[in-house]
């Protein structure tokens, strides 16, 4: 892995992790405003208890993405992040949200793809020879 790719990976991964932890905290503590808060989730038509589920998944995903090894769990974490953020983007668009409400989910979605694409070899699933 080149030094450039390593820098891209860590910047994207740290920014992604901070975004997931901060939105997860808002969701866990049922913040009224902000990305993924109570107002946002009810506007999208989801029940409030969904916030707790999302928050726990985000926290666990961040832990898995940041710790070394466990490449299969990392794939699942990235997939879960991708599904959650693409679902958020689609939900906001379908409910007629303003672009400034869609942008945080789009940004996190881009960071997920960048982090996943630039991850080091030891964080990838390798082909099993038979």
PDB file of C-alpha atoms in Angstrom:
ATOM      1  CA  UNK A   1       0.000   0.000   0.000  1.00  0.00           C
ATOM      2  CA  UNK A   2       1.408   3.351  -0.984  1.00  0.00           C
ATOM      3  CA  UNK A   3       1.799   6.153   1.512  1.00  0.00           C
ATOM      4  CA  UNK A   4      -0.780   8.207  -0.436  1.00  0.00           C
ATOM      5  CA  UNK A   5      -3.388   5.418  -0.229  1.00  0.00           C
ATOM      6  CA  UNK A   6      -2.703   4.909   3.472  1.00  0.00           C
ATOM      7  CA  UNK A   7      -3.266   8.626   4.133  1.00  0.00           C
ATOM      8  CA  UNK A   8      -6.502   8.617   2.107  1.00  0.00           C
ATOM      9  CA  UNK A   9      -7.698   5.519   3.971  1.00  0.00           C
ATOM     10  CA  UNK A  10      -7.025   6.919   7.445  1.00  0.00           C
ATOM     11  CA  UNK A  11      -8.475  10.372   6.733  1.00  0.00           C
ATOM     12  CA  UNK A  12     -11.656   8.856   5.278  1.00  0.00           C
ATOM     13  CA  UNK A  13     -11.922   6.210   8.016  1.00  0.00           C
ATOM     14  CA  UNK A  14     -11.409   8.635  10.902  1.00  0.00           C
ATOM     15  CA  UNK A  15     -13.845  11.150   9.418  1.00  0.00           C
ATOM     16  CA  UNK A  16     -16.357   8.338   8.799  1.00  0.00           C
ATOM     17  CA  UNK A  17     -15.920   7.051  12.351  1.00  0.00           C
ATOM     18  CA  UNK A  18     -16.380  10.511  13.863  1.00  0.00           C
ATOM     19  CA  UNK A  19     -19.505  11.019  11.756  1.00  0.00           C
ATOM     20  CA  UNK A  20     -20.981   7.685  12.778  1.00  0.00           C
ATOM     21  CA  UNK A  21     -20.171   8.169  16.477  1.00  0.00           C
ATOM     22  CA  UNK A  22     -21.543  11.725  16.555  1.00  0.00           C
ATOM     23  CA  UNK A  23     -24.797  10.841  14.775  1.00  0.00           C
ATOM     24  CA  UNK A  24     -25.041   7.663  16.860  1.00  0.00           C
ATOM     25  CA  UNK A  25     -24.744   9.731  20.046  1.00  0.00           C
ATOM     26  CA  UNK A  26     -27.511  12.082  18.885  1.00  0.00           C
ATOM     27  CA  UNK A  27     -29.652   9.052  18.100  1.00  0.00           C
ATOM     28  CA  UNK A  28     -28.898   7.194  21.330  1.00  0.00           C
ATOM     29  CA  UNK A  29     -29.688  10.205  23.519  1.00  0.00           C
ATOM     30  CA  UNK A  30     -32.728  11.087  21.390  1.00  0.00           C
ATOM     31  CA  UNK A  31     -31.536  14.575  20.464  1.00  0.00           C
ATOM     32  CA  UNK A  32     -34.351  16.647  19.005  1.00  0.00           C
ATOM     33  CA  UNK A  33     -32.382  18.309  16.214  1.00  0.00           C
ATOM     34  CA  UNK A  34     -29.380  17.405  14.126  1.00  0.00           C
ATOM     35  CA  UNK A  35     -28.557  14.636  11.715  1.00  0.00           C
ATOM     36  CA  UNK A  36     -30.668  11.638  12.633  1.00  0.00           C
ATOM     37  CA  UNK A  37     -32.370  13.261  15.594  1.00  0.00           C
ATOM     38  CA  UNK A  38     -35.973  12.765  16.708  1.00  0.00           C
ATOM     39  CA  UNK A  39     -37.375  15.475  14.417  1.00  0.00           C
ATOM     40  CA  UNK A  40     -35.556  14.055  11.413  1.00  0.00           C
ATOM     41  CA  UNK A  41     -36.528  10.439  12.032  1.00  0.00           C
ATOM     42  CA  UNK A  42     -40.213  11.240  12.649  1.00  0.00           C
ATOM     43  CA  UNK A  43     -40.276  13.456   9.535  1.00  0.00           C
ATOM     44  CA  UNK A  44     -39.051  10.442   7.564  1.00  0.00           C
ATOM     45  CA  UNK A  45     -41.835   8.298   9.046  1.00  0.00           C
ATOM     46  CA  UNK A  46     -39.737   5.975  11.203  1.00  0.00           C
ATOM     47  CA  UNK A  47     -40.532   5.120  14.848  1.00  0.00           C
ATOM     48  CA  UNK A  48     -38.380   6.732  17.547  1.00  0.00           C
ATOM     49  CA  UNK A  49     -37.131   3.354  18.849  1.00  0.00           C
ATOM     50  CA  UNK A  50     -35.335   2.968  15.500  1.00  0.00           C
ATOM     51  CA  UNK A  51     -32.850   5.601  16.728  1.00  0.00           C
ATOM     52  CA  UNK A  52     -31.529   3.284  19.449  1.00  0.00           C
ATOM     53  CA  UNK A  53     -31.069   0.426  16.987  1.00  0.00           C
ATOM     54  CA  UNK A  54     -29.198   2.650  14.524  1.00  0.00           C
ATOM     55  CA  UNK A  55     -26.995   4.093  17.268  1.00  0.00           C
ATOM     56  CA  UNK A  56     -25.928   0.679  18.572  1.00  0.00           C
ATOM     57  CA  UNK A  57     -25.197  -0.569  15.046  1.00  0.00           C
ATOM     58  CA  UNK A  58     -23.131   2.549  14.319  1.00  0.00           C
ATOM     59  CA  UNK A  59     -21.064   2.212  17.509  1.00  0.00           C
ATOM     60  CA  UNK A  60     -20.379  -1.485  16.888  1.00  0.00           C
ATOM     61  CA  UNK A  61     -19.535  -0.794  13.245  1.00  0.00           C
ATOM     62  CA  UNK A  62     -17.018   1.891  14.160  1.00  0.00           C
ATOM     63  CA  UNK A  63     -15.311  -0.447  16.642  1.00  0.00           C
ATOM     64  CA  UNK A  64     -15.057  -3.201  14.027  1.00  0.00           C
ATOM     65  CA  UNK A  65     -13.771  -0.882  11.280  1.00  0.00           C
ATOM     66  CA  UNK A  66     -11.085   0.612  13.523  1.00  0.00           C
ATOM     67  CA  UNK A  67      -9.681  -2.493  15.221  1.00  0.00           C
ATOM     68  CA  UNK A  68      -7.154  -4.637  13.342  1.00  0.00           C
ATOM     69  CA  UNK A  69      -7.983  -8.032  11.860  1.00  0.00           C
ATOM     70  CA  UNK A  70     -11.501  -9.499  11.503  1.00  0.00           C
ATOM     71  CA  UNK A  71     -11.814  -8.760   7.750  1.00  0.00           C
ATOM     72  CA  UNK A  72     -15.161 -10.541   7.406  1.00  0.00           C
ATOM     73  CA  UNK A  73     -16.696  -8.467  10.210  1.00  0.00           C
ATOM     74  CA  UNK A  74     -15.274  -5.350   8.556  1.00  0.00           C
ATOM     75  CA  UNK A  75     -17.075  -6.236   5.318  1.00  0.00           C
ATOM     76  CA  UNK A  76     -20.312  -6.579   7.271  1.00  0.00           C
ATOM     77  CA  UNK A  77     -19.719  -3.258   9.047  1.00  0.00           C
ATOM     78  CA  UNK A  78     -19.064  -1.446   5.776  1.00  0.00           C
ATOM     79  CA  UNK A  79     -22.137  -3.083   4.235  1.00  0.00           C
ATOM     80  CA  UNK A  80     -24.269  -2.051   7.211  1.00  0.00           C
ATOM     81  CA  UNK A  81     -22.968   1.516   7.025  1.00  0.00           C
ATOM     82  CA  UNK A  82     -23.673   1.565   3.285  1.00  0.00           C
ATOM     83  CA  UNK A  83     -27.233   0.272   3.706  1.00  0.00           C
ATOM     84  CA  UNK A  84     -27.968   2.702   6.551  1.00  0.00           C
ATOM     85  CA  UNK A  85     -26.633   5.770   4.720  1.00  0.00           C
ATOM     86  CA  UNK A  86     -28.067   4.895   1.297  1.00  0.00           C
ATOM     87  CA  UNK A  87     -31.387   4.255   3.042  1.00  0.00           C
ATOM     88  CA  UNK A  88     -31.118   7.649   4.734  1.00  0.00           C
ATOM     89  CA  UNK A  89     -30.432   9.374   1.405  1.00  0.00           C
ATOM     90  CA  UNK A  90     -33.372   7.644  -0.276  1.00  0.00           C
ATOM     91  CA  UNK A  91     -35.656   8.331   2.697  1.00  0.00           C
ATOM     92  CA  UNK A  92     -34.785  12.033   2.694  1.00  0.00           C
ATOM     93  CA  UNK A  93     -35.306  12.346  -1.049  1.00  0.00           C
ATOM     94  CA  UNK A  94     -38.603  10.422  -0.948  1.00  0.00           C
ATOM     95  CA  UNK A  95     -39.927  12.562   1.907  1.00  0.00           C
ATOM     96  CA  UNK A  96     -39.043  15.817   0.140  1.00  0.00           C
ATOM     97  CA  UNK A  97     -36.287  16.899   2.526  1.00  0.00           C
ATOM     98  CA  UNK A  98     -34.151  19.889   1.639  1.00  0.00           C
ATOM     99  CA  UNK A  99     -30.715  19.214   0.173  1.00  0.00           C
ATOM    100  CA  UNK A 100     -29.024  20.405   3.385  1.00  0.00           C
ATOM    101  CA  UNK A 101     -30.734  17.481   5.165  1.00  0.00           C
ATOM    102  CA  UNK A 102     -29.620  14.978   2.505  1.00  0.00           C
ATOM    103  CA  UNK A 103     -25.986  16.159   2.388  1.00  0.00           C
ATOM    104  CA  UNK A 104     -24.723  14.625   5.693  1.00  0.00           C
ATOM    105  CA  UNK A 105     -25.890  11.166   4.605  1.00  0.00           C
ATOM    106  CA  UNK A 106     -24.333  11.654   1.154  1.00  0.00           C
ATOM    107  CA  UNK A 107     -21.050  12.717   2.736  1.00  0.00           C
ATOM    108  CA  UNK A 108     -20.976   9.662   5.012  1.00  0.00           C
ATOM    109  CA  UNK A 109     -21.884   7.464   2.041  1.00  0.00           C
ATOM    110  CA  UNK A 110     -18.916   8.833   0.080  1.00  0.00           C
ATOM    111  CA  UNK A 111     -16.609   8.296   3.084  1.00  0.00           C
ATOM    112  CA  UNK A 112     -17.807   4.701   3.389  1.00  0.00           C
ATOM    113  CA  UNK A 113     -16.926   3.987  -0.236  1.00  0.00           C
ATOM    114  CA  UNK A 114     -13.541   5.750   0.012  1.00  0.00           C
ATOM    115  CA  UNK A 115     -12.586   4.021   3.271  1.00  0.00           C
ATOM    116  CA  UNK A 116     -13.662   0.623   1.958  1.00  0.00           C
ATOM    117  CA  UNK A 117     -11.837   1.089  -1.360  1.00  0.00           C
ATOM    118  CA  UNK A 118      -8.546   2.243   0.181  1.00  0.00           C
ATOM    119  CA  UNK A 119      -8.424  -0.197   3.125  1.00  0.00           C
ATOM    120  CA  UNK A 120      -5.103  -2.018   3.598  1.00  0.00           C
ATOM    121  CA  UNK A 121      -4.598  -5.606   2.491  1.00  0.00           C
ATOM    122  CA  UNK A 122      -4.712  -6.907   6.070  1.00  0.00           C
ATOM    123  CA  UNK A 123      -8.234  -5.490   6.409  1.00  0.00           C
ATOM    124  CA  UNK A 124      -9.526  -7.244   3.291  1.00  0.00           C
ATOM    125  CA  UNK A 125     -10.901 -10.722   2.778  1.00  0.00           C
ATOM    126  CA  UNK A 126      -8.402 -12.737   0.777  1.00  0.00           C
ATOM    127  CA  UNK A 127      -9.356 -15.381  -1.746  1.00  0.00           C
ATOM    128  CA  UNK A 128      -9.250 -18.898  -0.324  1.00  0.00           C
ATOM    129  CA  UNK A 129      -7.341 -21.343  -2.495  1.00  0.00           C
ATOM    130  CA  UNK A 130      -8.755 -24.829  -2.883  1.00  0.00           C
TER     131      UNK A 130
END
